[in-house]
PDB file of C-alpha atoms in Angstrom:
ATOM      1  CA  MET G1374      -0.135  -0.287  -0.069  1.00 54.00           C
ATOM      2  CA  ALA G1375       1.219   3.871  -0.722  1.00 61.00           C
ATOM      3  CA  PRO G1376       2.086   5.651   2.068  1.00 71.00           C
ATOM      4  CA  GLY G1377      -0.311   8.858   2.446  1.00 72.00           C
ATOM      5  CA  VAL G1378       0.426  12.073   4.002  1.00 71.00           C
ATOM      6  CA  THR G1379       0.970  11.670   7.886  1.00 79.00           C
ATOM      7  CA  GLU G1380       0.392  14.092  10.712  1.00 76.00           C
ATOM      8  CA  GLU G1381       3.658  15.256  10.731  1.00 76.00           C
ATOM      9  CA  MET G1382       3.046  16.033   6.977  1.00 74.00           C
ATOM     10  CA  ALA G1383       0.051  17.758   7.742  1.00 72.00           C
ATOM     11  CA  ARG G1384       1.404  19.955  10.471  1.00 75.00           C
ATOM     12  CA  ALA G1385       4.220  21.177   8.362  1.00 72.00           C
ATOM     13  CA  LEU G1386       1.623  22.337   5.541  1.00 69.00           C
ATOM     14  CA  ALA G1387      -0.256  24.010   8.119  1.00 69.00           C
ATOM     15  CA  GLN G1388       2.651  26.109   8.839  1.00 67.00           C
ATOM     16  CA  ASP G1389       1.777  27.467   5.453  1.00 61.00           C
ATOM     17  CA  ARG G1390      -1.806  28.449   5.770  1.00 61.00           C
ATOM     18  CA  SER G1391      -1.116  31.873   6.860  1.00 52.00           C
ATOM     19  CA  GLY G1392       0.705  32.890   3.786  1.00 53.00           C
ATOM     20  CA  LEU G1393      -2.511  31.585   2.099  1.00 52.00           C
ATOM     21  CA  ILE G1394      -4.933  34.201   3.657  1.00 49.00           C
ATOM     22  CA  HIS G1395      -4.689  36.770   1.087  1.00 43.00           C
ATOM     23  CA  ALA G1396      -3.433  34.409  -1.687  1.00 45.00           C
ATOM     24  CA  SER G1397      -5.543  31.445  -1.506  1.00 46.00           C
ATOM     25  CA  THR G1398      -5.384  30.587  -5.334  1.00 74.00           C
ATOM     26  CA  ALA G1399      -4.694  27.628  -6.957  1.00 82.00           C
ATOM     27  CA  ASP G1400      -1.330  28.828  -8.623  1.00 85.00           C
ATOM     28  CA  ARG G1401      -0.472  29.517  -4.913  1.00 87.00           C
ATOM     29  CA  VAL G1402      -1.274  26.386  -3.581  1.00 90.00           C
ATOM     30  CA  THR G1403       0.413  24.422  -6.294  1.00 90.00           C
ATOM     31  CA  GLU G1404       3.679  26.203  -5.366  1.00 87.00           C
ATOM     32  CA  LEU G1405       3.435  25.472  -1.957  1.00 88.00           C
ATOM     33  CA  LEU G1406       2.987  21.803  -2.990  1.00 91.00           C
ATOM     34  CA  ARG G1407       5.682  21.874  -5.635  1.00 87.00           C
ATOM     35  CA  SER G1408       8.011  22.971  -2.863  1.00 83.00           C
ATOM     36  CA  HIS G1409       7.351  20.575  -0.547  1.00 84.00           C
ATOM     37  CA  ILE G1410       7.559  17.564  -3.216  1.00 84.00           C
ATOM     38  CA  MET G1411      10.941  19.061  -4.361  1.00 78.00           C
ATOM     39  CA  GLU G1412      12.237  19.459  -0.579  1.00 73.00           C
ATOM     40  CA  GLY G1413      11.457  15.850   0.304  1.00 74.00           C
ATOM     41  CA  LEU G1414       8.016  16.663   2.531  1.00 79.00           C
ATOM     42  CA  PHE G1415       6.197  13.952   0.192  1.00 86.00           C
ATOM     43  CA  PRO G1416       8.557  11.357  -1.021  1.00 85.00           C
ATOM     44  CA  PRO G1417       7.899   9.229  -4.395  1.00 88.00           C
ATOM     45  CA  GLY G1418       4.993   7.069  -4.023  1.00 90.00           C
ATOM     46  CA  THR G1419       2.843   9.185  -1.428  1.00 92.00           C
ATOM     47  CA  ARG G1420      -0.877   9.353  -1.925  1.00 93.00           C
ATOM     48  CA  LEU G1421      -1.704  13.180  -1.749  1.00 93.00           C
ATOM     49  CA  SER G1422      -4.989  13.054   0.167  1.00 91.00           C
ATOM     50  CA  GLU G1423      -7.328  16.109  -0.905  1.00 90.00           C
ATOM     51  CA  GLU G1424      -9.006  15.852   2.413  1.00 90.00           C
ATOM     52  CA  VAL G1425      -5.894  16.259   4.795  1.00 91.00           C
ATOM     53  CA  ILE G1426      -4.095  18.551   2.860  1.00 91.00           C
ATOM     54  CA  GLY G1427      -7.360  20.727   2.209  1.00 89.00           C
ATOM     55  CA  GLN G1428      -7.876  21.120   5.882  1.00 89.00           C
ATOM     56  CA  ALA G1429      -4.082  21.532   6.813  1.00 89.00           C
ATOM     57  CA  LEU G1430      -3.995  24.588   4.327  1.00 87.00           C
ATOM     58  CA  GLY G1431      -7.618  25.721   4.824  1.00 87.00           C
ATOM     59  CA  VAL G1432      -8.774  25.712   0.853  1.00 86.00           C
ATOM     60  CA  SER G1433     -11.400  24.443  -0.891  1.00 87.00           C
ATOM     61  CA  ARG G1434     -11.801  21.076  -2.714  1.00 88.00           C
ATOM     62  CA  ASN G1435     -11.946  22.949  -6.177  1.00 89.00           C
ATOM     63  CA  THR G1436      -8.733  24.963  -5.457  1.00 89.00           C
ATOM     64  CA  LEU G1437      -6.889  21.936  -4.331  1.00 91.00           C
ATOM     65  CA  ARG G1438      -8.301  19.863  -7.451  1.00 92.00           C
ATOM     66  CA  GLU G1439      -6.973  22.771  -9.595  1.00 91.00           C
ATOM     67  CA  ALA G1440      -3.702  22.483  -8.144  1.00 92.00           C
ATOM     68  CA  PHE G1441      -3.362  18.669  -8.579  1.00 94.00           C
ATOM     69  CA  ARG G1442      -4.244  19.262 -12.236  1.00 92.00           C
ATOM     70  CA  LEU G1443      -1.429  21.501 -12.716  1.00 91.00           C
ATOM     71  CA  LEU G1444       1.059  19.473 -10.526  1.00 93.00           C
ATOM     72  CA  CYS G1445      -0.059  16.588 -13.033  1.00 93.00           C
ATOM     73  CA  HIS G1446       0.690  18.948 -15.933  1.00 90.00           C
ATOM     74  CA  GLU G1447       4.202  19.509 -14.744  1.00 88.00           C
ATOM     75  CA  ARG G1448       4.827  15.518 -13.867  1.00 89.00           C
ATOM     76  CA  LEU G1449       4.947  16.203 -10.229  1.00 92.00           C
ATOM     77  CA  ALA G1450       1.835  14.019  -9.730  1.00 94.00           C
ATOM     78  CA  VAL G1451       0.121  11.306 -11.328  1.00 94.00           C
ATOM     79  CA  HIS G1452      -3.700  10.509 -11.218  1.00 92.00           C
ATOM     80  CA  GLN G1453      -4.639   6.961 -10.883  1.00 91.00           C
ATOM     81  CA  MET G1454      -8.259   6.076 -11.541  1.00 88.00           C
ATOM     82  CA  ASN G1455     -10.291   5.306  -8.564  1.00 84.00           C
ATOM     83  CA  ARG G1456      -7.203   5.698  -6.389  1.00 89.00           C
ATOM     84  CA  GLY G1457      -6.207   9.242  -6.147  1.00 92.00           C
ATOM     85  CA  ILE G1458      -3.162  11.532  -6.699  1.00 94.00           C
ATOM     86  CA  PHE G1459       0.271  10.362  -5.876  1.00 95.00           C
ATOM     87  CA  VAL G1460       3.610  12.002  -6.193  1.00 93.00           C
ATOM     88  CA  PRO G1461       5.425   9.799  -9.317  1.00 92.00           C
ATOM     89  CA  VAL G1462       7.958   7.382  -8.792  1.00 89.00           C
ATOM     90  CA  LEU G1463      10.642   7.870 -11.462  1.00 90.00           C
ATOM     91  CA  THR G1464      12.461   5.399 -13.519  1.00 92.00           C
ATOM     92  CA  PRO G1465      15.953   4.992 -15.111  1.00 93.00           C
ATOM     93  CA  GLU G1466      14.668   6.018 -18.504  1.00 95.00           C
ATOM     94  CA  ASP G1467      13.119   9.482 -16.757  1.00 93.00           C
ATOM     95  CA  VAL G1468      16.495   9.954 -15.409  1.00 94.00           C
ATOM     96  CA  THR G1469      18.171   9.371 -18.938  1.00 96.00           C
ATOM     97  CA  ASP G1470      15.424  11.832 -20.492  1.00 96.00           C
ATOM     98  CA  ILE G1471      15.900  14.571 -17.956  1.00 95.00           C
ATOM     99  CA  TYR G1472      19.836  14.236 -17.932  1.00 96.00           C
ATOM    100  CA  GLU G1473      19.854  14.873 -21.846  1.00 97.00           C
ATOM    101  CA  LEU G1474      17.686  17.987 -21.505  1.00 96.00           C
ATOM    102  CA  ARG G1475      19.922  19.423 -18.917  1.00 96.00           C
ATOM    103  CA  ARG G1476      23.025  18.865 -21.387  1.00 97.00           C
ATOM    104  CA  LEU G1477      21.072  20.728 -23.806  1.00 96.00           C
ATOM    105  CA  VAL G1478      19.702  23.656 -21.909  1.00 96.00           C
ATOM    106  CA  GLU G1479      22.549  24.112 -19.430  1.00 97.00           C
ATOM    107  CA  GLY G1480      25.164  23.401 -21.779  1.00 96.00           C
ATOM    108  CA  GLY G1481      23.934  26.267 -23.995  1.00 96.00           C
ATOM    109  CA  ALA G1482      23.241  28.219 -21.222  1.00 97.00           C
ATOM    110  CA  ALA G1483      26.938  28.200 -19.920  1.00 97.00           C
ATOM    111  CA  ARG G1484      28.157  29.080 -23.229  1.00 96.00           C
ATOM    112  CA  LYS G1485      26.453  32.526 -23.063  1.00 96.00           C
ATOM    113  CA  ALA G1486      28.448  33.423 -19.883  1.00 97.00           C
ATOM    114  CA  ALA G1487      30.833  36.136 -21.472  1.00 96.00           C
ATOM    115  CA  THR G1488      27.345  38.153 -22.591  1.00 96.00           C
ATOM    116  CA  ALA G1489      25.258  37.070 -19.697  1.00 97.00           C
ATOM    117  CA  PRO G1490      24.477  40.407 -17.053  1.00 97.00           C
ATOM    118  CA  MET G1491      26.949  40.093 -14.065  1.00 97.00           C
ATOM    119  CA  ILE G1492      23.964  39.913 -11.703  1.00 97.00           C
ATOM    120  CA  ARG G1493      22.903  36.647 -13.526  1.00 97.00           C
ATOM    121  CA  ARG G1494      26.410  35.198 -13.182  1.00 98.00           C
ATOM    122  CA  LEU G1495      26.498  36.333  -9.461  1.00 98.00           C
ATOM    123  CA  ALA G1496      23.531  34.536  -8.718  1.00 98.00           C
ATOM    124  CA  VAL G1497      25.233  31.527 -10.076  1.00 98.00           C
ATOM    125  CA  ARG G1498      28.171  32.214  -7.532  1.00 98.00           C
ATOM    126  CA  ALA G1499      25.809  32.783  -4.556  1.00 98.00           C
ATOM    127  CA  ALA G1500      24.456  29.434  -5.355  1.00 97.00           C
ATOM    128  CA  VAL G1501      27.708  27.699  -4.712  1.00 97.00           C
ATOM    129  CA  GLU G1502      28.163  29.980  -1.513  1.00 98.00           C
ATOM    130  CA  SER G1503      24.918  28.502  -0.096  1.00 97.00           C
ATOM    131  CA  ALA G1504      25.779  25.138  -0.749  1.00 96.00           C
ATOM    132  CA  GLU G1505      29.410  25.653   0.487  1.00 97.00           C
ATOM    133  CA  SER G1506      28.013  27.319   4.022  1.00 97.00           C
ATOM    134  CA  ALA G1507      25.225  24.496   4.357  1.00 96.00           C
ATOM    135  CA  ALA G1508      28.107  22.003   3.779  1.00 95.00           C
ATOM    136  CA  GLU G1509      30.298  23.511   6.554  1.00 96.00           C
ATOM    137  CA  VAL G1510      27.403  22.686   9.296  1.00 96.00           C
ATOM    138  CA  GLY G1511      26.459  19.354   7.854  1.00 93.00           C
ATOM    139  CA  ARG G1512      22.757  20.388   6.367  1.00 92.00           C
ATOM    140  CA  TRP G1513      23.004  18.111   3.476  1.00 89.00           C
ATOM    141  CA  PHE G1514      19.549  18.719   2.239  1.00 84.00           C
ATOM    142  CA  GLU G1515      20.403  22.278   1.880  1.00 89.00           C
ATOM    143  CA  VAL G1516      23.140  21.637  -0.016  1.00 91.00           C
ATOM    144  CA  ARG G1517      20.890  19.602  -2.326  1.00 89.00           C
ATOM    145  CA  SER G1518      18.484  22.559  -2.683  1.00 88.00           C
ATOM    146  CA  ALA G1519      21.186  24.782  -3.188  1.00 92.00           C
ATOM    147  CA  ASP G1520      22.788  22.776  -5.830  1.00 93.00           C
ATOM    148  CA  LEU G1521      19.154  22.833  -7.520  1.00 92.00           C
ATOM    149  CA  HIS G1522      19.456  26.711  -7.342  1.00 94.00           C
ATOM    150  CA  PHE G1523      22.857  26.383  -8.812  1.00 97.00           C
ATOM    151  CA  HIS G1524      21.790  24.730 -12.174  1.00 96.00           C
ATOM    152  CA  GLN G1525      18.511  27.119 -12.343  1.00 96.00           C
ATOM    153  CA  ALA G1526      20.745  30.037 -12.132  1.00 97.00           C
ATOM    154  CA  ILE G1527      23.214  28.586 -15.188  1.00 98.00           C
ATOM    155  CA  ALA G1528      19.896  28.139 -16.978  1.00 97.00           C
ATOM    156  CA  ALA G1529      19.270  31.753 -16.342  1.00 97.00           C
ATOM    157  CA  LEU G1530      22.320  32.860 -18.293  1.00 98.00           C
ATOM    158  CA  ALA G1531      20.252  32.485 -21.579  1.00 97.00           C
ATOM    159  CA  GLY G1532      17.898  35.103 -20.640  1.00 96.00           C
ATOM    160  CA  SER G1533      14.826  33.474 -21.648  1.00 97.00           C
ATOM    161  CA  ALA G1534      11.391  33.187 -19.480  1.00 96.00           C
ATOM    162  CA  ARG G1535      10.978  30.081 -21.411  1.00 96.00           C
ATOM    163  CA  VAL G1536      14.210  28.504 -20.895  1.00 96.00           C
ATOM    164  CA  ASP G1537      13.735  29.307 -17.064  1.00 95.00           C
ATOM    165  CA  GLU G1538      10.287  27.858 -17.017  1.00 91.00           C
ATOM    166  CA  LEU G1539      11.845  24.787 -18.536  1.00 92.00           C
ATOM    167  CA  MET G1540      14.493  24.055 -16.470  1.00 93.00           C
ATOM    168  CA  ARG G1541      12.334  24.704 -13.536  1.00 89.00           C
ATOM    169  CA  ARG G1542      10.076  21.898 -14.387  1.00 87.00           C
ATOM    170  CA  ALA G1543      13.155  19.681 -15.018  1.00 90.00           C
ATOM    171  CA  LEU G1544      14.618  20.240 -11.703  1.00 88.00           C
ATOM    172  CA  ALA G1545      11.665  19.668  -9.890  1.00 85.00           C
ATOM    173  CA  GLU G1546      11.576  15.989 -11.123  1.00 88.00           C
ATOM    174  CA  LEU G1547      14.940  16.006 -10.527  1.00 88.00           C
ATOM    175  CA  GLY G1548      14.289  16.566  -7.077  1.00 84.00           C
ATOM    176  CA  LEU G1549      12.177  13.357  -7.056  1.00 86.00           C
ATOM    177  CA  ILE G1550      15.167  11.520  -8.598  1.00 86.00           C
ATOM    178  CA  PHE G1551      17.217  12.583  -5.833  1.00 83.00           C
ATOM    179  CA  HIS G1552      15.442  10.741  -3.254  1.00 78.00           C
ATOM    180  CA  THR G1553      17.502   7.846  -4.548  1.00 74.00           C
ATOM    181  CA  MET G1554      20.261   8.635  -3.389  1.00 77.00           C
ATOM    182  CA  ALA G1555      20.342   7.528   0.396  1.00 73.00           C
ATOM    183  CA  ASP G1556      23.397   9.570   1.364  1.00 82.00           C
ATOM    184  CA  PRO G1557      22.989  13.224   0.338  1.00 82.00           C
ATOM    185  CA  GLU G1558      26.409  13.918   1.829  1.00 87.00           C
ATOM    186  CA  HIS G1559      28.448  11.023  -0.506  1.00 88.00           C
ATOM    187  CA  PHE G1560      26.388  12.359  -3.481  1.00 89.00           C
ATOM    188  CA  HIS G1561      26.565  15.825  -3.091  1.00 90.00           C
ATOM    189  CA  GLY G1562      29.499  16.577  -1.199  1.00 91.00           C
ATOM    190  CA  PRO G1563      32.027  16.188  -4.103  1.00 92.00           C
ATOM    191  CA  PHE G1564      30.075  18.106  -6.477  1.00 94.00           C
ATOM    192  CA  ILE G1565      30.529  21.274  -4.668  1.00 96.00           C
ATOM    193  CA  ALA G1566      33.994  21.851  -5.503  1.00 95.00           C
ATOM    194  CA  ARG G1567      33.154  21.233  -9.103  1.00 97.00           C
ATOM    195  CA  ASN G1568      30.010  23.779  -8.835  1.00 97.00           C
ATOM    196  CA  ARG G1569      32.620  26.355  -7.363  1.00 97.00           C
ATOM    197  CA  VAL G1570      35.303  25.743 -10.474  1.00 98.00           C
ATOM    198  CA  ILE G1571      32.189  26.231 -13.135  1.00 98.00           C
ATOM    199  CA  ALA G1572      31.044  29.291 -11.424  1.00 98.00           C
ATOM    200  CA  GLU G1573      34.378  31.033 -11.236  1.00 98.00           C
ATOM    201  CA  LYS G1574      34.568  30.216 -14.792  1.00 98.00           C
ATOM    202  CA  ILE G1575      31.067  31.947 -15.575  1.00 98.00           C
ATOM    203  CA  MET G1576      32.101  34.883 -13.500  1.00 97.00           C
ATOM    204  CA  LEU G1577      35.065  35.217 -16.132  1.00 97.00           C
ATOM    205  CA  GLY G1578      32.850  34.979 -19.045  1.00 97.00           C
ATOM    206  CA  HIS G1579      35.008  31.422 -19.806  1.00 98.00           C
ATOM    207  CA  GLY G1580      31.679  29.855 -21.223  1.00 97.00           C
ATOM    208  CA  GLU G1581      32.811  26.955 -23.329  1.00 97.00           C
ATOM    209  CA  SER G1582      35.295  25.882 -20.790  1.00 97.00           C
ATOM    210  CA  ALA G1583      32.361  26.278 -17.966  1.00 98.00           C
ATOM    211  CA  GLU G1584      30.408  24.171 -20.711  1.00 97.00           C
ATOM    212  CA  SER G1585      32.969  21.701 -20.954  1.00 97.00           C
ATOM    213  CA  ASP G1586      33.346  21.220 -16.966  1.00 97.00           C
ATOM    214  CA  LEU G1587      29.548  21.099 -17.042  1.00 97.00           C
ATOM    215  CA  LEU G1588      29.043  18.272 -19.180  1.00 97.00           C
ATOM    216  CA  ALA G1589      31.483  16.101 -17.653  1.00 97.00           C
ATOM    217  CA  TYR G1590      29.930  17.027 -14.483  1.00 94.00           C
ATOM    218  CA  LEU G1591      26.222  15.964 -15.679  1.00 96.00           C
ATOM    219  CA  ALA G1592      27.572  12.885 -17.132  1.00 97.00           C
ATOM    220  CA  ASP G1593      29.143  11.580 -13.479  1.00 96.00           C
ATOM    221  CA  ALA G1594      25.828  12.628 -11.738  1.00 94.00           C
ATOM    222  CA  GLU G1595      23.939  10.652 -14.143  1.00 96.00           C
ATOM    223  CA  ARG G1596      25.978   7.875 -14.016  1.00 95.00           C
ATOM    224  CA  GLN G1597      26.032   7.403 -10.194  1.00 92.00           C
ATOM    225  CA  ILE G1598      22.070   8.241 -10.296  1.00 93.00           C
ATOM    226  CA  LEU G1599      21.426   5.249 -12.723  1.00 93.00           C
ATOM    227  CA  ASP G1600      23.935   3.167 -10.299  1.00 91.00           C
ATOM    228  CA  ALA G1601      21.836   4.016  -7.492  1.00 88.00           C
ATOM    229  CA  TYR G1602      18.731   2.784  -9.497  1.00 87.00           C
ATOM    230  CA  ARG G1603      20.081  -0.489 -10.348  1.00 86.00           C
ATOM    231  CA  THR G1604      22.221  -1.599  -6.980  1.00 79.00           C
ATOM    232  CA  GLY G1605      21.620   1.134  -4.607  1.00 59.00           C
ATOM    233  CA  PRO G1606      18.876   1.503  -1.850  1.00 49.00           C
ATOM    234  CA  SER G1607      15.354   0.627  -2.212  1.00 45.00           C
ATOM    235  CA  ARG G1608      12.839   2.813  -3.679  1.00 46.00           C
ATOM    236  CA  PRO G1609       9.276   3.570  -3.142  1.00 43.00           C
ATOM    237  CA  VAL G1610       7.202   1.054  -4.654  1.00 38.00           C
ATOM    238  CA  PRO G1611       5.067   2.789  -7.933  1.00 39.00           C
ATOM    239  CA  ALA G1612       1.698   2.833  -6.477  1.00 37.00           C
ATOM    240  CA  ALA G1613      -0.019   0.682  -8.845  1.00 33.00           C
TER     241      ALA G1613
END
C-alpha cells in the first residue's frame, strides 16, 4: 500500500496556511505543494489526500483539485483512476531523459557566460556559496536545494523566460530523483568543489570551458544516479 500524507506532513503544511490568507489561489497552492515535493516532505509514492491537505491549508476542494491538475501537468503528480493523486516514482528512463535535456539547456546557457549580465553570473556564484555554507554545518538537504538553485541560475544565463520555466520543471523532477540517493553527503559533497570551478569560469566569462566542465559533471552525476537505481537503496514502490 502506498504511503499517504501523515500527521507530521499535515502539520508542516499547516504552517503555510497563513501565507494563503490573502493569496489562496490554485497557483499559490501549487507553488507550495511543488516546493514540498521537491524538498522531500512528500516522497515519491506518497498519496496526496484531498481531505488532509485541504484541511491543513484551509483551501477549498476545487482549489486543491486545480492545484493537483497543475502538478500533474508538471509531472510532479500522477492521477490513478479510482485511487487518487500520487507523487510519482521516476524510472531510469526518466533519469536519462532529464539529463539529456539538462545537457542541452544548461550547456547552451553556460556558453553565454561572456554576454550574460553580471547579476546573473553572481547568482550562480551565490548558489555555490549557499551550498558551501550548508555543507560546513552538515545540512545536506540544504546543500541539495542550493545545488538545484545553482543549475537554475546557470539556465538563467540564457536570458529566456521560457528556458527558465523549462529548467524549473526539469529540476523539480530531479528533486524526486534525488530521493534515490540514500546518502546526500556522499552524493552532493564532491560536486560542491566542481560547482565552484564552474561558477568562477562563468564569472570570468569563459563560457566554453564552463560548458565542458558542466557536461562532464552531468555525465558523472547521471552515472551515479543510474547506479543507485540498479544496485543502491530501495526506492518507493510505484502506487499501482
